[in-house]
Short mmCIF file of C-alpha atoms (C1' of nucleotides) in Angstrom, two decimals:
data_model
loop_
_atom_site.label_atom_id
_atom_site.label_comp_id
_atom_site.label_asym_id
_atom_site.label_seq_id
_atom_site.Cartn_x
_atom_site.Cartn_y
_atom_site.Cartn_z
CA MET K 24 13.72 46.06 24.26
CA THR K 25 12.35 46.95 20.91
CA ILE K 26 14.34 49.64 20.43
CA ASP K 27 12.41 50.06 17.08
CA GLU K 28 14.77 50.55 14.54
CA ASP K 29 12.00 49.69 11.98
CA CYS K 30 10.25 52.76 12.92
CA HIS K 31 11.58 55.06 9.88
CA GLN K 32 10.40 58.35 9.23
CA ASP K 33 7.31 57.61 7.52
CA CYS K 34 6.13 54.06 8.70
CA PRO K 35 5.92 53.45 12.32
CA GLY K 36 5.59 49.87 12.45
CA LEU K 37 7.15 49.12 9.16
CA LEU K 38 9.12 45.90 9.46
CA PRO K 39 12.90 45.87 8.16
CA GLU K 40 12.73 43.98 4.75
CA PRO K 41 15.71 44.14 1.67
CA ALA K 42 15.79 47.39 -0.56
CA VAL K 43 15.19 46.97 -3.55
CA ASP K 44 19.26 46.40 -4.71
CA GLU K 45 19.22 44.00 -2.06
CA LEU K 46 16.78 41.40 -3.57
CA ARG K 47 18.31 38.36 -4.36
CA LEU K 48 17.11 35.95 -7.46
CA GLU K 49 17.23 33.15 -5.55
CA ALA K 50 16.12 33.92 -2.52
CA VAL K 51 13.02 35.20 -3.92
CA LEU K 52 12.68 31.72 -6.15
CA HIS K 53 12.89 29.97 -3.18
CA ALA K 54 10.07 31.67 -1.11
CA LEU K 55 7.86 31.02 -4.04
CA ALA K 56 8.96 27.73 -4.29
CA ASP K 57 6.31 26.46 -1.38
CA PRO K 58 3.15 26.05 -2.03
CA THR K 59 2.42 27.86 1.03
CA ARG K 60 3.58 31.22 0.15
CA LEU K 61 2.78 31.00 -2.98
CA ARG K 62 -0.05 30.67 -2.52
CA ILE K 63 0.18 33.83 -0.23
CA VAL K 64 1.52 35.74 -2.86
CA ALA K 65 -1.26 34.94 -5.12
CA ASP K 66 -3.64 35.59 -2.41
CA LEU K 67 -2.31 39.25 -2.05
CA ALA K 68 -2.00 39.52 -6.25
CA TRP K 69 -5.72 39.25 -5.77
CA ALA K 70 -5.77 41.87 -2.58
CA GLY K 71 -4.66 44.28 -6.36
CA GLY K 72 -1.90 45.94 -3.49
CA ASP K 73 -4.83 45.56 -0.77
CA GLU K 74 -3.22 45.45 2.98
CA LEU K 75 -4.12 41.72 4.39
CA ASN K 76 -3.96 40.23 8.02
CA CYS K 77 -2.15 37.16 8.19
CA LEU K 78 -4.77 35.29 9.56
CA ALA K 79 -6.89 36.78 6.29
CA PHE K 80 -5.40 33.18 4.79
CA GLU K 81 -7.17 30.49 4.59
CA LEU K 82 -4.17 28.01 5.25
CA PRO K 83 -4.10 24.21 6.73
CA VAL K 84 -1.45 25.51 9.15
CA THR K 85 -0.72 26.92 12.30
CA LYS K 86 -0.21 30.22 13.42
CA SER K 87 3.22 29.50 14.01
CA THR K 88 4.02 28.08 10.49
CA LEU K 89 2.02 30.92 9.45
CA THR K 90 4.11 33.61 10.78
CA HIS K 91 7.79 31.37 9.95
CA HIS K 92 6.12 32.06 6.28
CA PHE K 93 5.54 35.50 6.74
CA ARG K 94 9.19 36.19 7.82
CA VAL K 95 10.47 33.97 5.27
CA LEU K 96 8.78 36.18 2.51
CA ARG K 97 9.48 39.78 3.93
CA GLU K 98 13.30 38.46 4.61
CA ALA K 99 13.52 37.78 0.79
CA GLY K 100 11.74 40.99 -0.13
CA LEU K 101 8.35 39.61 -1.69
CA ILE K 102 5.84 41.51 1.18
CA ARG K 103 5.93 43.65 3.11
CA GLN K 104 4.63 43.78 6.73
CA HIS K 105 3.52 46.64 8.94
CA ARG K 106 2.28 46.52 11.91
CA ARG K 107 -1.39 47.95 12.58
CA GLY K 108 -3.02 47.93 16.21
CA THR K 109 -2.47 43.51 17.51
CA SER K 110 -2.61 43.40 13.49
CA LYS K 111 0.32 42.77 10.71
CA MET K 112 -0.86 44.15 7.03
CA ASN K 113 0.78 42.85 4.79
CA THR K 114 1.31 43.33 0.81
CA LEU K 115 3.16 42.73 -2.27
CA ARG K 116 5.97 44.45 -3.19
CA VAL K 117 4.81 44.19 -7.09
CA GLY K 118 6.55 47.69 -7.73
CA ASP K 119 10.04 46.78 -6.11
CA LEU K 120 10.21 43.19 -7.31
CA ALA K 121 9.02 44.98 -10.98
CA ALA K 122 11.95 47.49 -11.15
CA ARG K 123 14.53 44.39 -9.60
CA PHE K 124 13.26 41.67 -12.19
CA PRO K 125 10.99 42.73 -14.96
CA GLY K 126 8.31 40.32 -16.01
CA LEU K 127 8.88 37.74 -12.99
CA LEU K 128 6.39 38.15 -10.90
CA ASP K 129 3.65 38.24 -13.42
CA ALA K 130 4.90 35.31 -14.79
CA VAL K 131 4.91 33.17 -11.87
CA LEU K 132 1.40 34.61 -10.95
CA ALA K 133 0.29 33.61 -14.26
CA ALA K 134 1.52 29.85 -14.17
CA ALA K 135 0.53 29.90 -10.36
CA GLU K 136 -3.70 30.99 -11.20
CA PRO K 137 -4.16 28.31 -12.76
CA CYS K 138 -3.51 26.31 -9.61
CA PHE K 139 -5.93 28.20 -7.18
CA THR K 140 -8.92 29.18 -9.52
CA THR K 141 -11.43 28.54 -6.47
CA PRO K 142 -14.08 30.80 -7.45
CA LYS K 143 -14.88 30.20 -11.12
CA PRO K 144 -18.56 31.25 -12.00
CA ALA K 145 -17.82 31.02 -15.59
CA ALA K 146 -17.59 27.02 -16.25
CA HIS K 147 -21.40 25.92 -15.07
CA MET U 16 25.18 0.09 -34.23
CA THR U 17 23.03 2.66 -32.93
CA ILE U 18 20.10 1.33 -33.32
CA ASP U 19 16.84 3.04 -32.41
CA GLU U 20 15.61 -0.17 -30.15
CA ASP U 21 14.56 2.42 -26.69
CA CYS U 22 13.61 5.56 -28.76
CA HIS U 23 10.78 6.27 -28.10
CA GLN U 24 10.19 7.66 -31.34
CA ASP U 25 12.48 9.94 -32.63
CA CYS U 26 15.04 10.56 -29.76
CA PRO U 27 17.11 7.13 -28.83
CA GLY U 28 18.96 7.48 -25.87
CA LEU U 29 16.39 9.96 -24.28
CA LEU U 30 15.99 10.08 -19.87
CA PRO U 31 12.79 9.89 -19.61
CA GLU U 32 10.89 13.80 -18.57
CA PRO U 33 7.52 15.25 -17.63
CA ALA U 34 5.38 16.24 -20.25
CA VAL U 35 4.54 19.46 -20.76
CA ASP U 36 1.10 19.44 -19.14
CA GLU U 37 2.78 17.67 -16.14
CA LEU U 38 5.61 20.56 -15.52
CA ARG U 39 4.30 21.82 -11.91
CA LEU U 40 5.20 25.05 -11.00
CA GLU U 41 6.78 24.73 -7.76
CA ALA U 42 9.11 22.34 -8.79
CA VAL U 43 10.54 24.26 -11.74
CA LEU U 44 10.95 26.99 -9.09
CA HIS U 45 12.45 25.02 -6.78
CA ALA U 46 14.84 23.65 -9.24
CA LEU U 47 15.52 27.42 -9.73
CA ALA U 48 16.48 28.67 -6.88
CA ASP U 49 19.91 26.46 -6.13
CA PRO U 50 22.60 28.58 -6.97
CA THR U 51 24.23 25.60 -9.24
CA ARG U 52 21.51 24.79 -10.86
CA LEU U 53 20.67 28.30 -12.02
CA ARG U 54 24.00 28.24 -13.49
CA ILE U 55 23.40 25.69 -15.38
CA VAL U 56 20.32 26.83 -16.43
CA ALA U 57 22.11 30.18 -16.98
CA ASP U 58 24.72 28.51 -19.26
CA LEU U 59 22.35 26.21 -20.69
CA ALA U 60 20.46 29.28 -22.47
CA TRP U 61 23.78 31.07 -23.50
CA ALA U 62 24.66 27.83 -25.36
CA GLY U 63 21.27 28.88 -28.27
CA GLY U 64 19.74 25.55 -28.45
CA ASP U 65 22.71 23.69 -28.46
CA GLU U 66 23.83 20.43 -26.49
CA LEU U 67 26.14 20.66 -23.02
CA ASN U 68 27.71 18.03 -21.94
CA CYS U 69 27.68 17.66 -18.36
CA LEU U 70 31.30 17.96 -18.07
CA ALA U 71 31.17 21.55 -20.26
CA PHE U 72 30.29 23.63 -16.84
CA GLU U 73 32.82 24.78 -14.86
CA LEU U 74 31.12 24.63 -10.85
CA PRO U 75 32.81 23.71 -8.01
CA VAL U 76 31.09 20.79 -7.62
CA THR U 77 32.22 17.30 -7.84
CA LYS U 78 30.38 15.09 -10.22
CA SER U 79 27.80 13.05 -7.91
CA THR U 80 26.48 16.50 -6.87
CA LEU U 81 26.57 17.29 -10.42
CA THR U 82 24.46 13.92 -10.96
CA HIS U 83 22.16 15.26 -8.78
CA HIS U 84 21.97 19.24 -10.07
CA PHE U 85 21.20 17.46 -13.95
CA ARG U 86 18.35 14.93 -12.16
CA VAL U 87 16.11 17.50 -10.49
CA LEU U 88 16.45 19.87 -13.97
CA ARG U 89 14.78 17.22 -15.46
CA GLU U 90 12.63 15.61 -13.17
CA ALA U 91 11.63 19.42 -12.97
CA GLY U 92 11.37 19.65 -16.81
CA LEU U 93 13.76 22.20 -17.51
CA ILE U 94 16.44 19.99 -19.52
CA ARG U 95 16.21 17.41 -21.33
CA GLN U 96 18.95 14.69 -21.44
CA HIS U 97 19.95 12.75 -24.63
CA ARG U 98 23.13 10.22 -24.71
CA ARG U 99 25.45 10.31 -27.02
CA GLY U 100 28.47 8.04 -26.47
CA THR U 101 29.92 8.15 -23.09
CA SER U 102 28.30 11.54 -23.05
CA LYS U 103 25.27 12.97 -22.11
CA MET U 104 23.69 16.31 -23.49
CA ASN U 105 22.31 18.74 -22.27
CA THR U 106 18.83 21.02 -23.77
CA LEU U 107 16.73 23.74 -21.65
CA ARG U 108 13.25 23.17 -23.06
CA VAL U 109 12.73 26.76 -23.87
CA GLY U 110 9.76 26.21 -25.70
CA ASP U 111 8.32 22.82 -23.50
CA LEU U 112 8.55 25.89 -20.30
CA ALA U 113 7.76 28.85 -22.52
CA ALA U 114 4.00 26.96 -23.15
CA ARG U 115 3.25 25.94 -19.53
CA PHE U 116 4.45 28.94 -18.03
CA PRO U 117 5.11 32.00 -20.23
CA GLY U 118 7.20 34.24 -19.94
CA LEU U 119 8.73 32.69 -16.82
CA LEU U 120 12.15 31.03 -17.99
CA ASP U 121 12.68 34.54 -19.99
CA ALA U 122 11.92 36.47 -16.73
CA VAL U 123 14.75 34.40 -14.79
CA LEU U 124 16.84 34.24 -17.21
CA ALA U 125 17.13 38.02 -17.25
CA ALA U 126 16.99 38.11 -13.98
CA ALA U 127 20.21 36.14 -13.33
CA GLU U 128 22.09 37.02 -16.43
CA PRO U 129 23.82 40.06 -14.39
CA CYS U 130 24.47 37.96 -12.05
CA PHE U 131 26.86 35.60 -14.15
CA THR U 132 27.88 37.90 -16.73
CA THR U 133 31.30 38.42 -14.31
CA PRO U 134 32.61 35.03 -14.80
CA LYS U 135 35.77 36.79 -14.15
CA PRO U 136 37.57 37.11 -10.81
CA ALA U 137 36.33 40.98 -10.36
CA ALA U 138 37.86 42.99 -7.70
CA HIS U 139 34.29 42.80 -5.60
"C1'" DC F 19 40.61 -8.15 -24.54
"C1'" DT F 20 42.73 -3.33 -21.67
"C1'" DC F 21 42.20 1.25 -20.66
"C1'" DG F 22 40.80 5.78 -20.09
"C1'" DT F 23 36.29 8.44 -19.94
"C1'" DA F 24 31.68 10.38 -18.87
"C1'" DG F 25 28.81 9.40 -15.65
"C1'" DT F 26 25.91 6.29 -11.80
"C1'" DT F 27 24.65 4.78 -7.81
"C1'" DT F 28 25.41 4.07 -3.24
"C1'" DG F 29 25.97 5.48 2.09
"C1'" DA F 30 26.78 9.12 4.59
"C1'" DC F 31 26.61 13.57 6.78
"C1'" DA F 32 25.52 18.60 8.29
"C1'" DG F 33 22.52 22.03 7.91
"C1'" DA F 34 18.16 24.22 6.20
"C1'" DT F 35 13.27 23.58 6.36
"C1'" DC F 36 8.55 22.56 7.66
"C1'" DT F 37 5.95 22.12 11.26
"C1'" DC F 38 3.67 22.00 15.62
"C1'" DG F 39 2.75 22.85 21.01
"C1'" DT F 40 3.30 25.30 24.60
"C1'" DA F 41 4.57 29.86 26.32
"C1'" DG F 42 5.08 35.05 25.89
"C1'" DT F 43 4.26 39.47 24.08
"C1'" DA F 44 1.70 43.58 22.32
"C1'" DC F 45 -2.41 46.39 22.18
"C1'" DG F 46 -7.11 47.46 21.89
"C1'" DG F 47 -11.43 47.00 24.69
"C1'" DC F 48 -14.07 47.11 28.94
"C1'" DG G 20 -5.93 46.90 35.82
"C1'" DC G 21 -7.70 42.82 33.38
"C1'" DC G 22 -8.46 40.23 29.39
"C1'" DG G 23 -9.21 38.66 24.78
"C1'" DT G 24 -6.88 39.05 20.00
"C1'" DA G 25 -3.01 38.63 16.92
"C1'" DC G 26 1.14 37.16 16.59
"C1'" DT G 27 6.10 36.12 18.34
"C1'" DA G 28 9.68 32.76 20.03
"C1'" DC G 29 11.10 28.94 21.33
"C1'" DG G 30 12.80 24.20 21.42
"C1'" DA G 31 11.76 19.73 19.47
"C1'" DG G 32 11.13 16.54 15.45
"C1'" DA G 33 10.19 14.94 10.58
"C1'" DT G 34 11.51 15.12 6.48
"C1'" DC G 35 14.71 17.14 2.46
"C1'" DT G 36 18.57 19.07 0.90
"C1'" DG G 37 23.51 19.58 -1.33
"C1'" DT G 38 27.75 17.88 -0.69
"C1'" DC G 39 31.53 14.82 -1.14
"C1'" DA G 40 33.90 10.07 -1.71
"C1'" DA G 41 34.39 5.53 -2.77
"C1'" DA G 42 32.17 2.19 -5.91
"C1'" DC G 43 30.32 1.33 -10.24
"C1'" DT G 44 28.93 0.66 -15.15
"C1'" DA G 45 28.90 1.71 -20.05
"C1'" DC G 46 30.61 3.37 -23.96
"C1'" DG G 47 35.43 4.24 -27.32
"C1'" DA G 48 39.90 4.20 -28.85
"C1'" DG G 49 43.86 1.04 -29.10
#
DNA sequence: CTCGTAGTTTGACAGATCTCGTAGTACGGC
DNA sequence: GCCGTACTACGAGATCTGTCAAACTACGAG
């Protein structure tokens, strides 16, 4: 059933995603405009390039909803998804986004950070 | 005749808008995610701070829709609206946005520019 | 005062979006 | 082979959004 066209030469299990020159600004902004997705992107950014599976995020939504948001992010080109066993690993496409929309992701993350800074042992 | 009766402190006819510290990232991103509104913002940016009335934009929508989009932009804090006779002048809140979300507007405009630099009907 | 211009308000509607629950698929461990 | 985990697919419902048309207000020019 699954023809697995996502099986490129180097990365089996890589799910289809837009190429760098196919990234659309509207889609990226729309994907980032949702608080749940913005949170996911921020978490991925803090992971520093590490892969995170879909359930590694503590979000107040069900798995179905999470799947939906991850697909929106992937189809907008913000994240890369890669099957690995029963899990699906997610990474931010930092380089691709910086190449296509220089400074955009950095500015969004810098603006979003104050909203999500939970661990802050500095004060108190 | 034009007495500053409803002037808050400086500008009579200024429509209500969120303060700088009330700007919400989601709202800004959501406002920018629509192609019509992104176009308006880009046009205002190119105006270089000049005021533009609502009908100065050549957009394929009716006046009602335009009013709707301008309100979304103003309530998100992206533009400032100021009554002037029968017209309503619009300006980008460049400084406020840069103060609250440094680099965000610049990055968006830089990313949006290639989409709009060809307003002429080009063979696709 | 009358008229035209600029913009608003309202209601309506189609389509998108977010969310969920349930059922289903894919994979690894036993 | 069987079961649990991780995720997906399929509705379905509620809300939001973009769009329009028509009626309305506000202002300035004659």
